[in-house]
Amino acid sequence: MHPLLKTNILLRSIFICLLLFVLSGCWDRVEINDLAIVTGMGIDKTDEGDIELSVQIANPKAMASSGSSSGGQSDGETTVVNTVKGKTIFDARSKLQEGLSRQFFEGHNRVIFISKELAEDGIKKHVDFFARFPSPRLRANVFIVDSKASDILKVPSDFELNSAEVARELAKLKIGLNITTKDLLQQLANESGSIALPIITAEENPTGKKGLRLSGSAIFKKDKMVGQIDSALTRGVLWIRDKIEMSSVTLEPDNTEGYISFELLRSSTELIPTIKDGKWKMIVNITTEDDVVENETNLDILDPKITNKLEKQLERKVKERIQDTLDYVQKELEADIFGFGEAFHHKFPKQWEKEKDKWEEKFPKLEVEIIGEAYIRRPGRSNIPQEEQKKE
Amino acid sequence: MLEKGKISAIQLIILLYPTITATAILVLPATTGSFAKQDMWLSPIWASTFGYLSIFIAYALHKYYPQKTLIEYSEKIVGMIPGKLIGFGFLFFLLHTNGMNLRDYGEFVVGNFLQKTPIIVVVLSMAFVCAITVYGGIEVLARSSQFFFPVFVVLFLFIIVLLIPVLNPKNILPVMGEGLTPSIKGALIPSQWFNEFILISFLLPYLNKKKNAFKWGVLSVSLVMITLVITNLFSLLLFGDITSYFTYPFMDAARYISIADFLQHVELIVMALWVTGMFIKISVFYYAIVLGTAQWLGLTSYRPIVFPIGFLLVVLSIWVTPNLQKLTEFSSTTWPVYAFVFQMFIPVSLLLIAMLRKKKSN
Amino acid sequence: MKWLSILGILVITILIILYEWPKLKKNQKKEKKAFAVLLLTSVTLSIVLLYFPDIPGPTELIDTIFKPFGNLLSNL
């Protein structure tokens, strides 16, 4: 054999041996059964002013048995909640890891609960971790908790695997605000400087079982919580922000007894900022389409004339709701969570540039005009007049 | 001639397109976003003029010296010693920049996925693959990128399409609210990425059909421009004002994808996109360095220096910067000027001198 | 740990030499020189960097030359 070829064979075999090292994988190989999959995280404030981190970790043992065993007897809860104190989130996380046989993994974490106490001190610094550390996702939903965040994580759930999932599904229904870490970061960066986050509470129902419930929103100025609004006002916020998807309106028509309920089909809101002679004004233009779903009155809603009247009343009702929200959030809390500032920035960038530092004073005095158009599209599946039923 | 291989016009595009877009897709939204804010999608359009200019200069010089690369004709144009100096400077620039590219590649992989893996392992394995490709010559380089290019494009489109449901069109407003200045400022750094098109001067001599070379070059600049506009636009529509917060906005955008709670956690696609794109980018630079060095030294073959230069690249990738912060700072303050000198100023001067000489001799 | 890295560097160097040297023909003097010089530079540099990771590199060099212009750019 030619000597040159010989070295080549030697070389090739060395190379092949070296390749084996590459095939063994990398430093960061982690097996799934070495992972503690975090499903929800909660942050509370301690008495010393530090933070207390609670994590909800999926319990694979319980999950597996609840799936397979027919008796429904599972060994323990589907999730485990651990709590520890620390200076920062990562500090607490490291301390938690000391007592955990598996490695932390936040890649599947979908919910972050922040306690009200902490929120009142400012949340910006706590959000940093969720945007900087590689494994958490920006899509995780953020909630403010009235009580302790760790309690919410411990609430058992009926339909979903864990309470964090319940919270996320609730947000997804869009009855209340649906804010992800990304949205929160965006709002924090926003020039209007106000944020709204959904509030979730654990409520005991009559049977003594605990369940989660969306109960309005927390309103922030800069990054500090300044107040809260209930579900009805939250609906108003959603309406102005053009985020409303599910809503029911019940009204008492004039000149008759009983109520009519409407279900919202679709609605669109347009914010039209105007500046006239240096006077700033916001026009909120709402178009909603509704169906009649319940009719207690003796009105014949097949009659176009009556429908017309009802549309007017519906319009008024929607406007009222929005006015209520504005009255409280704009006049009392003075927090621009509606995106009014942004709308002005978008339409009048030059004027905005000059006035944006004064926006905080300007916003509460801003004139807001609500104009709306309501359409009732369908009378529903049947049309049974109440009067005739009574006669029978 | 050192290189006996030939490439086709399509292969030229396939080599150049990922060379520019690979890094740009990930980092560009953040760099332009910090200057141009909601006008950042306009920046690549302004920046692309430099790409067209680069193609024009490289092509004009190529017309004068059809068989030669930049390293060779600079000696012809300004004489032996100044030519060698320019050549050395240019090679140094390429070597340094490619060291940074290699580091960029490693930083992304380590920063997002393999946090505990020593960066040298990531960098070394990439350099090794690139070395083998470059060793094979321009045809192997072209074919391997031909193999990876469709993967690159398909993965990119995949992410883009999945992003559509989460976009908020309002983020684009106000368009040019503060006039043109912010978007032009945002174009300053990407303009030097577009100037990397000057690398075409190392590929043009090996084109099999020279007829439409200019047209193909212009086409590849346009494709890059469109891609970057889309990348910036999508990052903007998703993140709005906070785009510049992220080190790799496109990565975070991909992480945000969730279709029906089912199709989610697709960020590994970005990783695949990055690896394939960076492979081509580093290889093209690497090839230009190896070919240029061989020509500069007057060697009869460039193969013997492929591995030593690869080794040097790995060392450089570690040496260029102690951390990502410094790398980012350098590539957004000093590098654009540095790159402008080598990618724009020197080629333009060479072209002007060549034109004057031609006139004189006529 | 350092000796392990040096060992790694040497193994890579030897592999490169073993692969490339036999392919170089007798009359390719220039190529041999270029090969040797480049490889030697890389090896020395890598070992030096192993012991003194903070010595100023090309980035610092370029920074000192172009920084004034770079600052101009960011102050625009």
PDB file of N, CA and C in Angstrom, chain A residues 15 19 22 26-28 107-108 110 124 131 133-140 165 168-169 172 180-183 185-191 241-242 269 271 342 345-347 349-350 353, chain B residues 38 111-118 121 125 128 166 168 170-179 236-242 245-246 252-253 255-258 260-261 264-267:
ATOM      1  N   PHE A  15     -10.536  10.430  12.892  1.00  0.00           N
ATOM      2  CA  PHE A  15     -11.654  11.348  12.679  1.00  0.00           C
ATOM      3  C   PHE A  15     -12.976  10.722  13.087  1.00  0.00           C
ATOM      4  N   LEU A  19     -15.621  11.850  15.914  1.00  0.00           N
ATOM      5  CA  LEU A  19     -17.033  12.136  15.650  1.00  0.00           C
ATOM      6  C   LEU A  19     -17.936  11.530  16.714  1.00  0.00           C
ATOM      7  N   VAL A  22     -18.970  13.895  19.278  1.00  0.00           N
ATOM      8  CA  VAL A  22     -20.020  14.810  18.855  1.00  0.00           C
ATOM      9  C   VAL A  22     -21.386  14.152  18.979  1.00  0.00           C
ATOM     10  N   CYS A  26     -24.918  17.104  23.660  1.00  0.00           N
ATOM     11  CA  CYS A  26     -24.264  18.299  24.143  1.00  0.00           C
ATOM     12  C   CYS A  26     -24.324  18.380  25.655  1.00  0.00           C
ATOM     13  N   TRP A  27     -23.683  19.368  26.160  1.00  0.00           N
ATOM     14  CA  TRP A  27     -23.640  19.619  27.604  1.00  0.00           C
ATOM     15  C   TRP A  27     -25.052  19.809  28.176  1.00  0.00           C
ATOM     16  N   ASP A  28     -25.878  20.416  27.367  1.00  0.00           N
ATOM     17  CA  ASP A  28     -27.165  20.839  27.891  1.00  0.00           C
ATOM     18  C   ASP A  28     -28.267  19.813  27.715  1.00  0.00           C
ATOM     19  N   GLY A 107     -40.306  26.609  30.552  1.00  0.00           N
ATOM     20  CA  GLY A 107     -40.716  26.692  29.146  1.00  0.00           C
ATOM     21  C   GLY A 107     -42.186  26.473  28.915  1.00  0.00           C
ATOM     22  N   HIS A 108     -42.844  25.789  29.848  1.00  0.00           N
ATOM     23  CA  HIS A 108     -44.274  25.545  29.667  1.00  0.00           C
ATOM     24  C   HIS A 108     -45.127  26.385  30.604  1.00  0.00           C
ATOM     25  N   ARG A 110     -47.394  29.102  31.736  1.00  0.00           N
ATOM     26  CA  ARG A 110     -48.300  29.917  30.939  1.00  0.00           C
ATOM     27  C   ARG A 110     -48.967  31.007  31.743  1.00  0.00           C
ATOM     28  N   LYS A 124     -42.629  46.546  37.482  1.00  0.00           N
ATOM     29  CA  LYS A 124     -41.698  46.538  36.350  1.00  0.00           C
ATOM     30  C   LYS A 124     -40.478  45.662  36.621  1.00  0.00           C
ATOM     31  N   ALA A 131     -38.749  38.333  30.867  1.00  0.00           N
ATOM     32  CA  ALA A 131     -38.372  38.708  29.508  1.00  0.00           C
ATOM     33  C   ALA A 131     -36.896  38.407  29.230  1.00  0.00           C
ATOM     34  N   PHE A 133     -34.676  35.919  31.133  1.00  0.00           N
ATOM     35  CA  PHE A 133     -34.245  34.533  31.276  1.00  0.00           C
ATOM     36  C   PHE A 133     -34.749  33.729  30.077  1.00  0.00           C
ATOM     37  N   PRO A 134     -33.909  32.843  29.519  1.00  0.00           N
ATOM     38  CA  PRO A 134     -34.308  32.201  28.262  1.00  0.00           C
ATOM     39  C   PRO A 134     -35.576  31.368  28.297  1.00  0.00           C
ATOM     40  N   SER A 135     -35.841  30.622  29.371  1.00  0.00           N
ATOM     41  CA  SER A 135     -36.940  29.670  29.216  1.00  0.00           C
ATOM     42  C   SER A 135     -38.360  30.212  29.367  1.00  0.00           C
ATOM     43  N   PRO A 136     -38.654  31.237  30.184  1.00  0.00           N
ATOM     44  CA  PRO A 136     -40.056  31.674  30.215  1.00  0.00           C
ATOM     45  C   PRO A 136     -40.513  32.244  28.872  1.00  0.00           C
ATOM     46  N   ARG A 137     -41.791  32.145  28.661  1.00  0.00           N
ATOM     47  CA  ARG A 137     -42.329  32.609  27.388  1.00  0.00           C
ATOM     48  C   ARG A 137     -43.055  33.934  27.535  1.00  0.00           C
ATOM     49  N   LEU A 138     -42.981  34.719  26.472  1.00  0.00           N
ATOM     50  CA  LEU A 138     -43.661  36.010  26.500  1.00  0.00           C
ATOM     51  C   LEU A 138     -45.164  35.859  26.389  1.00  0.00           C
ATOM     52  N   ARG A 139     -45.613  34.658  26.103  1.00  0.00           N
ATOM     53  CA  ARG A 139     -47.047  34.480  25.938  1.00  0.00           C
ATOM     54  C   ARG A 139     -47.747  34.161  27.249  1.00  0.00           C
ATOM     55  N   ALA A 140     -46.997  34.018  28.321  1.00  0.00           N
ATOM     56  CA  ALA A 140     -47.604  33.704  29.608  1.00  0.00           C
ATOM     57  C   ALA A 140     -48.563  34.817  30.014  1.00  0.00           C
ATOM     58  N   GLU A 165     -54.002  26.659  34.533  1.00  0.00           N
ATOM     59  CA  GLU A 165     -54.661  26.426  33.257  1.00  0.00           C
ATOM     60  C   GLU A 165     -56.069  27.033  33.271  1.00  0.00           C
ATOM     61  N   ARG A 168     -55.778  30.677  32.693  1.00  0.00           N
ATOM     62  CA  ARG A 168     -55.450  30.989  31.302  1.00  0.00           C
ATOM     63  C   ARG A 168     -56.677  30.841  30.402  1.00  0.00           C
ATOM     64  N   GLU A 169     -57.431  29.774  30.633  1.00  0.00           N
ATOM     65  CA  GLU A 169     -58.632  29.564  29.823  1.00  0.00           C
ATOM     66  C   GLU A 169     -59.639  30.689  30.064  1.00  0.00           C
ATOM     67  N   LYS A 172     -58.640  33.524  28.124  1.00  0.00           N
ATOM     68  CA  LYS A 172     -58.816  33.282  26.698  1.00  0.00           C
ATOM     69  C   LYS A 172     -60.251  33.516  26.240  1.00  0.00           C
ATOM     70  N   THR A 180     -50.788  39.242  28.091  1.00  0.00           N
ATOM     71  CA  THR A 180     -49.609  38.385  28.172  1.00  0.00           C
ATOM     72  C   THR A 180     -48.405  39.220  28.615  1.00  0.00           C
ATOM     73  N   THR A 181     -47.324  38.534  28.927  1.00  0.00           N
ATOM     74  CA  THR A 181     -46.116  39.257  29.335  1.00  0.00           C
ATOM     75  C   THR A 181     -45.716  40.264  28.272  1.00  0.00           C
ATOM     76  N   LYS A 182     -45.861  39.861  27.020  1.00  0.00           N
ATOM     77  CA  LYS A 182     -45.527  40.775  25.922  1.00  0.00           C
ATOM     78  C   LYS A 182     -46.377  42.032  25.975  1.00  0.00           C
ATOM     79  N   ASP A 183     -47.687  41.843  26.150  1.00  0.00           N
ATOM     80  CA  ASP A 183     -48.591  42.998  26.215  1.00  0.00           C
ATOM     81  C   ASP A 183     -48.220  43.892  27.385  1.00  0.00           C
ATOM     82  N   LEU A 185     -45.280  44.240  28.807  1.00  0.00           N
ATOM     83  CA  LEU A 185     -44.059  44.979  28.475  1.00  0.00           C
ATOM     84  C   LEU A 185     -44.385  46.152  27.561  1.00  0.00           C
ATOM     85  N   GLN A 186     -45.271  45.891  26.611  1.00  0.00           N
ATOM     86  CA  GLN A 186     -45.659  46.940  25.674  1.00  0.00           C
ATOM     87  C   GLN A 186     -46.340  48.097  26.397  1.00  0.00           C
ATOM     88  N   GLN A 187     -47.234  47.728  27.326  1.00  0.00           N
ATOM     89  CA  GLN A 187     -47.938  48.776  28.065  1.00  0.00           C
ATOM     90  C   GLN A 187     -46.984  49.552  28.963  1.00  0.00           C
ATOM     91  N   LEU A 188     -46.008  48.831  29.513  1.00  0.00           N
ATOM     92  CA  LEU A 188     -45.036  49.507  30.371  1.00  0.00           C
ATOM     93  C   LEU A 188     -44.205  50.510  29.569  1.00  0.00           C
ATOM     94  N   ALA A 189     -43.981  50.173  28.302  1.00  0.00           N
ATOM     95  CA  ALA A 189     -43.166  51.048  27.458  1.00  0.00           C
ATOM     96  C   ALA A 189     -44.003  52.181  26.875  1.00  0.00           C
ATOM     97  N   ASN A 190     -45.312  52.031  27.031  1.00  0.00           N
ATOM     98  CA  ASN A 190     -46.228  52.961  26.406  1.00  0.00           C
ATOM     99  C   ASN A 190     -46.089  54.379  26.962  1.00  0.00           C
ATOM    100  N   GLU A 191     -46.291  55.357  26.102  1.00  0.00           N
ATOM    101  CA  GLU A 191     -46.119  56.737  26.545  1.00  0.00           C
ATOM    102  C   GLU A 191     -47.221  57.209  27.480  1.00  0.00           C
ATOM    103  N   ARG A 241     -61.351  49.581  24.076  1.00  0.00           N
ATOM    104  CA  ARG A 241     -60.130  49.069  23.460  1.00  0.00           C
ATOM    105  C   ARG A 241     -60.406  48.208  22.227  1.00  0.00           C
ATOM    106  N   ASP A 242     -61.668  48.024  21.917  1.00  0.00           N
ATOM    107  CA  ASP A 242     -62.063  47.187  20.789  1.00  0.00           C
ATOM    108  C   ASP A 242     -61.630  45.739  20.992  1.00  0.00           C
ATOM    109  N   THR A 269     -64.796  49.219  17.574  1.00  0.00           N
ATOM    110  CA  THR A 269     -64.655  50.536  18.169  1.00  0.00           C
ATOM    111  C   THR A 269     -63.544  51.273  17.465  1.00  0.00           C
ATOM    112  N   LEU A 271     -61.292  54.756  17.640  1.00  0.00           N
ATOM    113  CA  LEU A 271     -60.948  55.948  18.402  1.00  0.00           C
ATOM    114  C   LEU A 271     -60.541  57.025  17.409  1.00  0.00           C
ATOM    115  N   GLU A 342     -52.030  56.951  22.722  1.00  0.00           N
ATOM    116  CA  GLU A 342     -51.475  56.317  21.536  1.00  0.00           C
ATOM    117  C   GLU A 342     -52.188  56.776  20.278  1.00  0.00           C
ATOM    118  N   HIS A 345     -50.999  60.055  19.389  1.00  0.00           N
ATOM    119  CA  HIS A 345     -49.640  59.923  18.851  1.00  0.00           C
ATOM    120  C   HIS A 345     -49.678  59.451  17.396  1.00  0.00           C
ATOM    121  N   HIS A 346     -50.554  58.484  17.133  1.00  0.00           N
ATOM    122  CA  HIS A 346     -50.622  57.946  15.777  1.00  0.00           C
ATOM    123  C   HIS A 346     -51.122  58.966  14.772  1.00  0.00           C
ATOM    124  N   LYS A 347     -52.124  59.743  15.194  1.00  0.00           N
ATOM    125  CA  LYS A 347     -52.723  60.644  14.218  1.00  0.00           C
ATOM    126  C   LYS A 347     -52.028  62.002  14.155  1.00  0.00           C
ATOM    127  N   PRO A 349     -48.633  63.041  15.239  1.00  0.00           N
ATOM    128  CA  PRO A 349     -47.311  62.807  15.837  1.00  0.00           C
ATOM    129  C   PRO A 349     -46.598  64.092  16.262  1.00  0.00           C
ATOM    130  N   LYS A 350     -46.779  65.169  15.497  1.00  0.00           N
ATOM    131  CA  LYS A 350     -46.031  66.389  15.804  1.00  0.00           C
ATOM    132  C   LYS A 350     -46.567  67.068  17.057  1.00  0.00           C
ATOM    133  N   GLU A 353     -45.714  65.072  20.142  1.00  0.00           N
ATOM    134  CA  GLU A 353     -44.325  65.232  20.566  1.00  0.00           C
ATOM    135  C   GLU A 353     -44.187  66.407  21.529  1.00  0.00           C
TER     136      GLU A 353
ATOM    137  N   GLN B  38     -41.324  53.078  14.986  1.00  0.00           N
ATOM    138  CA  GLN B  38     -42.361  52.457  14.158  1.00  0.00           C
ATOM    139  C   GLN B  38     -42.090  52.597  12.656  1.00  0.00           C
ATOM    140  N   GLY B 111     -26.671  31.309  23.991  1.00  0.00           N
ATOM    141  CA  GLY B 111     -27.540  32.191  24.766  1.00  0.00           C
ATOM    142  C   GLY B 111     -28.968  31.706  24.864  1.00  0.00           C
ATOM    143  N   ASN B 112     -29.453  31.055  23.821  1.00  0.00           N
ATOM    144  CA  ASN B 112     -30.849  30.667  23.818  1.00  0.00           C
ATOM    145  C   ASN B 112     -31.109  29.194  24.089  1.00  0.00           C
ATOM    146  N   PHE B 113     -30.159  28.357  23.711  1.00  0.00           N
ATOM    147  CA  PHE B 113     -30.467  26.935  23.808  1.00  0.00           C
ATOM    148  C   PHE B 113     -29.491  26.136  24.662  1.00  0.00           C
ATOM    149  N   LEU B 114     -28.221  26.282  24.406  1.00  0.00           N
ATOM    150  CA  LEU B 114     -27.248  25.445  25.098  1.00  0.00           C
ATOM    151  C   LEU B 114     -26.455  26.283  26.095  1.00  0.00           C
ATOM    152  N   GLN B 115     -27.146  26.724  27.148  1.00  0.00           N
ATOM    153  CA  GLN B 115     -26.505  27.686  28.048  1.00  0.00           C
ATOM    154  C   GLN B 115     -25.247  27.180  28.729  1.00  0.00           C
ATOM    155  N   LYS B 116     -25.159  25.900  28.970  1.00  0.00           N
ATOM    156  CA  LYS B 116     -24.032  25.404  29.740  1.00  0.00           C
ATOM    157  C   LYS B 116     -22.915  24.869  28.844  1.00  0.00           C
ATOM    158  N   THR B 117     -23.180  24.822  27.549  1.00  0.00           N
ATOM    159  CA  THR B 117     -22.164  24.310  26.634  1.00  0.00           C
ATOM    160  C   THR B 117     -21.112  25.383  26.390  1.00  0.00           C
ATOM    161  N   PRO B 118     -19.828  25.028  26.503  1.00  0.00           N
ATOM    162  CA  PRO B 118     -18.795  26.021  26.193  1.00  0.00           C
ATOM    163  C   PRO B 118     -18.940  26.495  24.752  1.00  0.00           C
ATOM    164  N   VAL B 121     -17.074  24.875  21.728  1.00  0.00           N
ATOM    165  CA  VAL B 121     -17.543  23.630  21.110  1.00  0.00           C
ATOM    166  C   VAL B 121     -18.496  23.944  19.959  1.00  0.00           C
ATOM    167  N   SER B 125     -17.396  23.334  15.975  1.00  0.00           N
ATOM    168  CA  SER B 125     -18.090  22.392  15.096  1.00  0.00           C
ATOM    169  C   SER B 125     -18.571  23.104  13.840  1.00  0.00           C
ATOM    170  N   PHE B 128     -15.620  23.755  11.580  1.00  0.00           N
ATOM    171  CA  PHE B 128     -15.167  22.518  10.952  1.00  0.00           C
ATOM    172  C   PHE B 128     -16.000  22.201   9.703  1.00  0.00           C
ATOM    173  N   VAL B 166     -51.253  36.948  15.225  1.00  0.00           N
ATOM    174  CA  VAL B 166     -50.983  37.722  16.444  1.00  0.00           C
ATOM    175  C   VAL B 166     -50.534  39.152  16.155  1.00  0.00           C
ATOM    176  N   ASN B 168     -50.638  43.124  15.204  1.00  0.00           N
ATOM    177  CA  ASN B 168     -51.521  44.258  15.446  1.00  0.00           C
ATOM    178  C   ASN B 168     -51.141  45.384  14.477  1.00  0.00           C
ATOM    179  N   LYS B 170     -52.028  48.256  14.014  1.00  0.00           N
ATOM    180  CA  LYS B 170     -51.950  49.630  14.526  1.00  0.00           C
ATOM    181  C   LYS B 170     -50.535  50.027  14.924  1.00  0.00           C
ATOM    182  N   ASN B 171     -49.705  49.030  15.216  1.00  0.00           N
ATOM    183  CA  ASN B 171     -48.342  49.342  15.656  1.00  0.00           C
ATOM    184  C   ASN B 171     -47.539  50.120  14.628  1.00  0.00           C
ATOM    185  N   ILE B 172     -47.973  50.084  13.381  1.00  0.00           N
ATOM    186  CA  ILE B 172     -47.205  50.734  12.323  1.00  0.00           C
ATOM    187  C   ILE B 172     -47.379  52.256  12.378  1.00  0.00           C
ATOM    188  N   LEU B 173     -48.453  52.704  13.024  1.00  0.00           N
ATOM    189  CA  LEU B 173     -48.754  54.137  13.046  1.00  0.00           C
ATOM    190  C   LEU B 173     -47.894  54.865  14.075  1.00  0.00           C
ATOM    191  N   PRO B 174     -47.585  56.128  13.925  1.00  0.00           N
ATOM    192  CA  PRO B 174     -47.793  56.924  12.719  1.00  0.00           C
ATOM    193  C   PRO B 174     -46.666  56.696  11.702  1.00  0.00           C
ATOM    194  N   VAL B 175     -47.022  56.519  10.463  1.00  0.00           N
ATOM    195  CA  VAL B 175     -45.999  56.314   9.437  1.00  0.00           C
ATOM    196  C   VAL B 175     -45.268  57.637   9.205  1.00  0.00           C
ATOM    197  N   MET B 176     -43.982  57.586   9.383  1.00  0.00           N
ATOM    198  CA  MET B 176     -43.120  58.761   9.211  1.00  0.00           C
ATOM    199  C   MET B 176     -43.626  59.948  10.030  1.00  0.00           C
ATOM    200  N   GLY B 177     -43.989  59.671  11.260  1.00  0.00           N
ATOM    201  CA  GLY B 177     -44.508  60.707  12.142  1.00  0.00           C
ATOM    202  C   GLY B 177     -43.492  61.802  12.402  1.00  0.00           C
ATOM    203  N   GLU B 178     -42.230  61.423  12.451  1.00  0.00           N
ATOM    204  CA  GLU B 178     -41.195  62.432  12.674  1.00  0.00           C
ATOM    205  C   GLU B 178     -40.386  62.641  11.409  1.00  0.00           C
ATOM    206  N   GLY B 179     -41.035  62.429  10.293  1.00  0.00           N
ATOM    207  CA  GLY B 179     -40.354  62.625   9.023  1.00  0.00           C
ATOM    208  C   GLY B 179     -39.472  61.443   8.682  1.00  0.00           C
ATOM    209  N   LEU B 236     -42.307  44.505  14.201  1.00  0.00           N
ATOM    210  CA  LEU B 236     -42.945  45.753  14.629  1.00  0.00           C
ATOM    211  C   LEU B 236     -44.422  45.523  14.937  1.00  0.00           C
ATOM    212  N   LEU B 237     -45.095  44.824  14.040  1.00  0.00           N
ATOM    213  CA  LEU B 237     -46.533  44.624  14.232  1.00  0.00           C
ATOM    214  C   LEU B 237     -46.818  43.747  15.438  1.00  0.00           C
ATOM    215  N   LEU B 238     -45.868  42.916  15.806  1.00  0.00           N
ATOM    216  CA  LEU B 238     -46.075  42.094  16.990  1.00  0.00           C
ATOM    217  C   LEU B 238     -45.689  42.844  18.252  1.00  0.00           C
ATOM    218  N   PHE B 239     -44.512  43.442  18.258  1.00  0.00           N
ATOM    219  CA  PHE B 239     -43.983  43.990  19.500  1.00  0.00           C
ATOM    220  C   PHE B 239     -44.149  45.500  19.634  1.00  0.00           C
ATOM    221  N   GLY B 240     -44.320  46.199  18.544  1.00  0.00           N
ATOM    222  CA  GLY B 240     -44.463  47.645  18.629  1.00  0.00           C
ATOM    223  C   GLY B 240     -43.217  48.294  19.200  1.00  0.00           C
ATOM    224  N   ASP B 241     -43.450  49.165  20.174  1.00  0.00           N
ATOM    225  CA  ASP B 241     -42.356  49.956  20.731  1.00  0.00           C
ATOM    226  C   ASP B 241     -41.280  49.134  21.419  1.00  0.00           C
ATOM    227  N   ILE B 242     -41.618  47.918  21.830  1.00  0.00           N
ATOM    228  CA  ILE B 242     -40.647  47.191  22.637  1.00  0.00           C
ATOM    229  C   ILE B 242     -39.723  46.303  21.802  1.00  0.00           C
ATOM    230  N   TYR B 245     -36.155  46.099  22.675  1.00  0.00           N
ATOM    231  CA  TYR B 245     -35.776  45.543  23.980  1.00  0.00           C
ATOM    232  C   TYR B 245     -35.070  44.200  23.833  1.00  0.00           C
ATOM    233  N   PHE B 246     -35.439  43.486  22.791  1.00  0.00           N
ATOM    234  CA  PHE B 246     -34.988  42.101  22.691  1.00  0.00           C
ATOM    235  C   PHE B 246     -33.672  41.997  21.949  1.00  0.00           C
ATOM    236  N   ASP B 252     -37.995  35.869  19.634  1.00  0.00           N
ATOM    237  CA  ASP B 252     -39.084  36.016  20.589  1.00  0.00           C
ATOM    238  C   ASP B 252     -40.434  36.033  19.892  1.00  0.00           C
ATOM    239  N   ALA B 253     -40.437  36.540  18.663  1.00  0.00           N
ATOM    240  CA  ALA B 253     -41.665  36.507  17.880  1.00  0.00           C
ATOM    241  C   ALA B 253     -42.073  35.065  17.628  1.00  0.00           C
ATOM    242  N   ARG B 255     -41.290  32.502  19.353  1.00  0.00           N
ATOM    243  CA  ARG B 255     -41.708  31.896  20.622  1.00  0.00           C
ATOM    244  C   ARG B 255     -43.142  32.274  20.967  1.00  0.00           C
ATOM    245  N   TYR B 256     -43.601  33.380  20.413  1.00  0.00           N
ATOM    246  CA  TYR B 256     -44.931  33.873  20.744  1.00  0.00           C
ATOM    247  C   TYR B 256     -46.027  33.123  19.977  1.00  0.00           C
ATOM    248  N   ILE B 257     -45.615  32.440  18.924  1.00  0.00           N
ATOM    249  CA  ILE B 257     -46.601  31.747  18.092  1.00  0.00           C
ATOM    250  C   ILE B 257     -47.354  30.687  18.891  1.00  0.00           C
ATOM    251  N   SER B 258     -48.657  30.701  18.751  1.00  0.00           N
ATOM    252  CA  SER B 258     -49.453  29.638  19.336  1.00  0.00           C
ATOM    253  C   SER B 258     -50.730  29.552  18.532  1.00  0.00           C
ATOM    254  N   ALA B 260     -54.074  27.755  18.029  1.00  0.00           N
ATOM    255  CA  ALA B 260     -55.069  26.867  18.630  1.00  0.00           C
ATOM    256  C   ALA B 260     -54.494  26.032  19.770  1.00  0.00           C
ATOM    257  N   ASP B 261     -53.618  26.609  20.570  1.00  0.00           N
ATOM    258  CA  ASP B 261     -53.018  25.911  21.704  1.00  0.00           C
ATOM    259  C   ASP B 261     -52.308  24.634  21.305  1.00  0.00           C
ATOM    260  N   GLN B 264     -47.367  25.271  18.785  1.00  0.00           N
ATOM    261  CA  GLN B 264     -46.661  26.289  19.557  1.00  0.00           C
ATOM    262  C   GLN B 264     -45.268  25.811  19.894  1.00  0.00           C
ATOM    263  N   HIS B 265     -44.522  26.685  20.549  1.00  0.00           N
ATOM    264  CA  HIS B 265     -43.140  26.371  20.914  1.00  0.00           C
ATOM    265  C   HIS B 265     -42.321  26.001  19.675  1.00  0.00           C
ATOM    266  N   VAL B 266     -42.426  26.831  18.666  1.00  0.00           N
ATOM    267  CA  VAL B 266     -41.748  26.518  17.413  1.00  0.00           C
ATOM    268  C   VAL B 266     -40.404  27.219  17.291  1.00  0.00           C
ATOM    269  N   GLU B 267     -39.848  27.694  18.419  1.00  0.00           N
ATOM    270  CA  GLU B 267     -38.621  28.472  18.311  1.00  0.00           C
ATOM    271  C   GLU B 267     -37.440  27.666  17.780  1.00  0.00           C
TER     272      GLU B 267
END
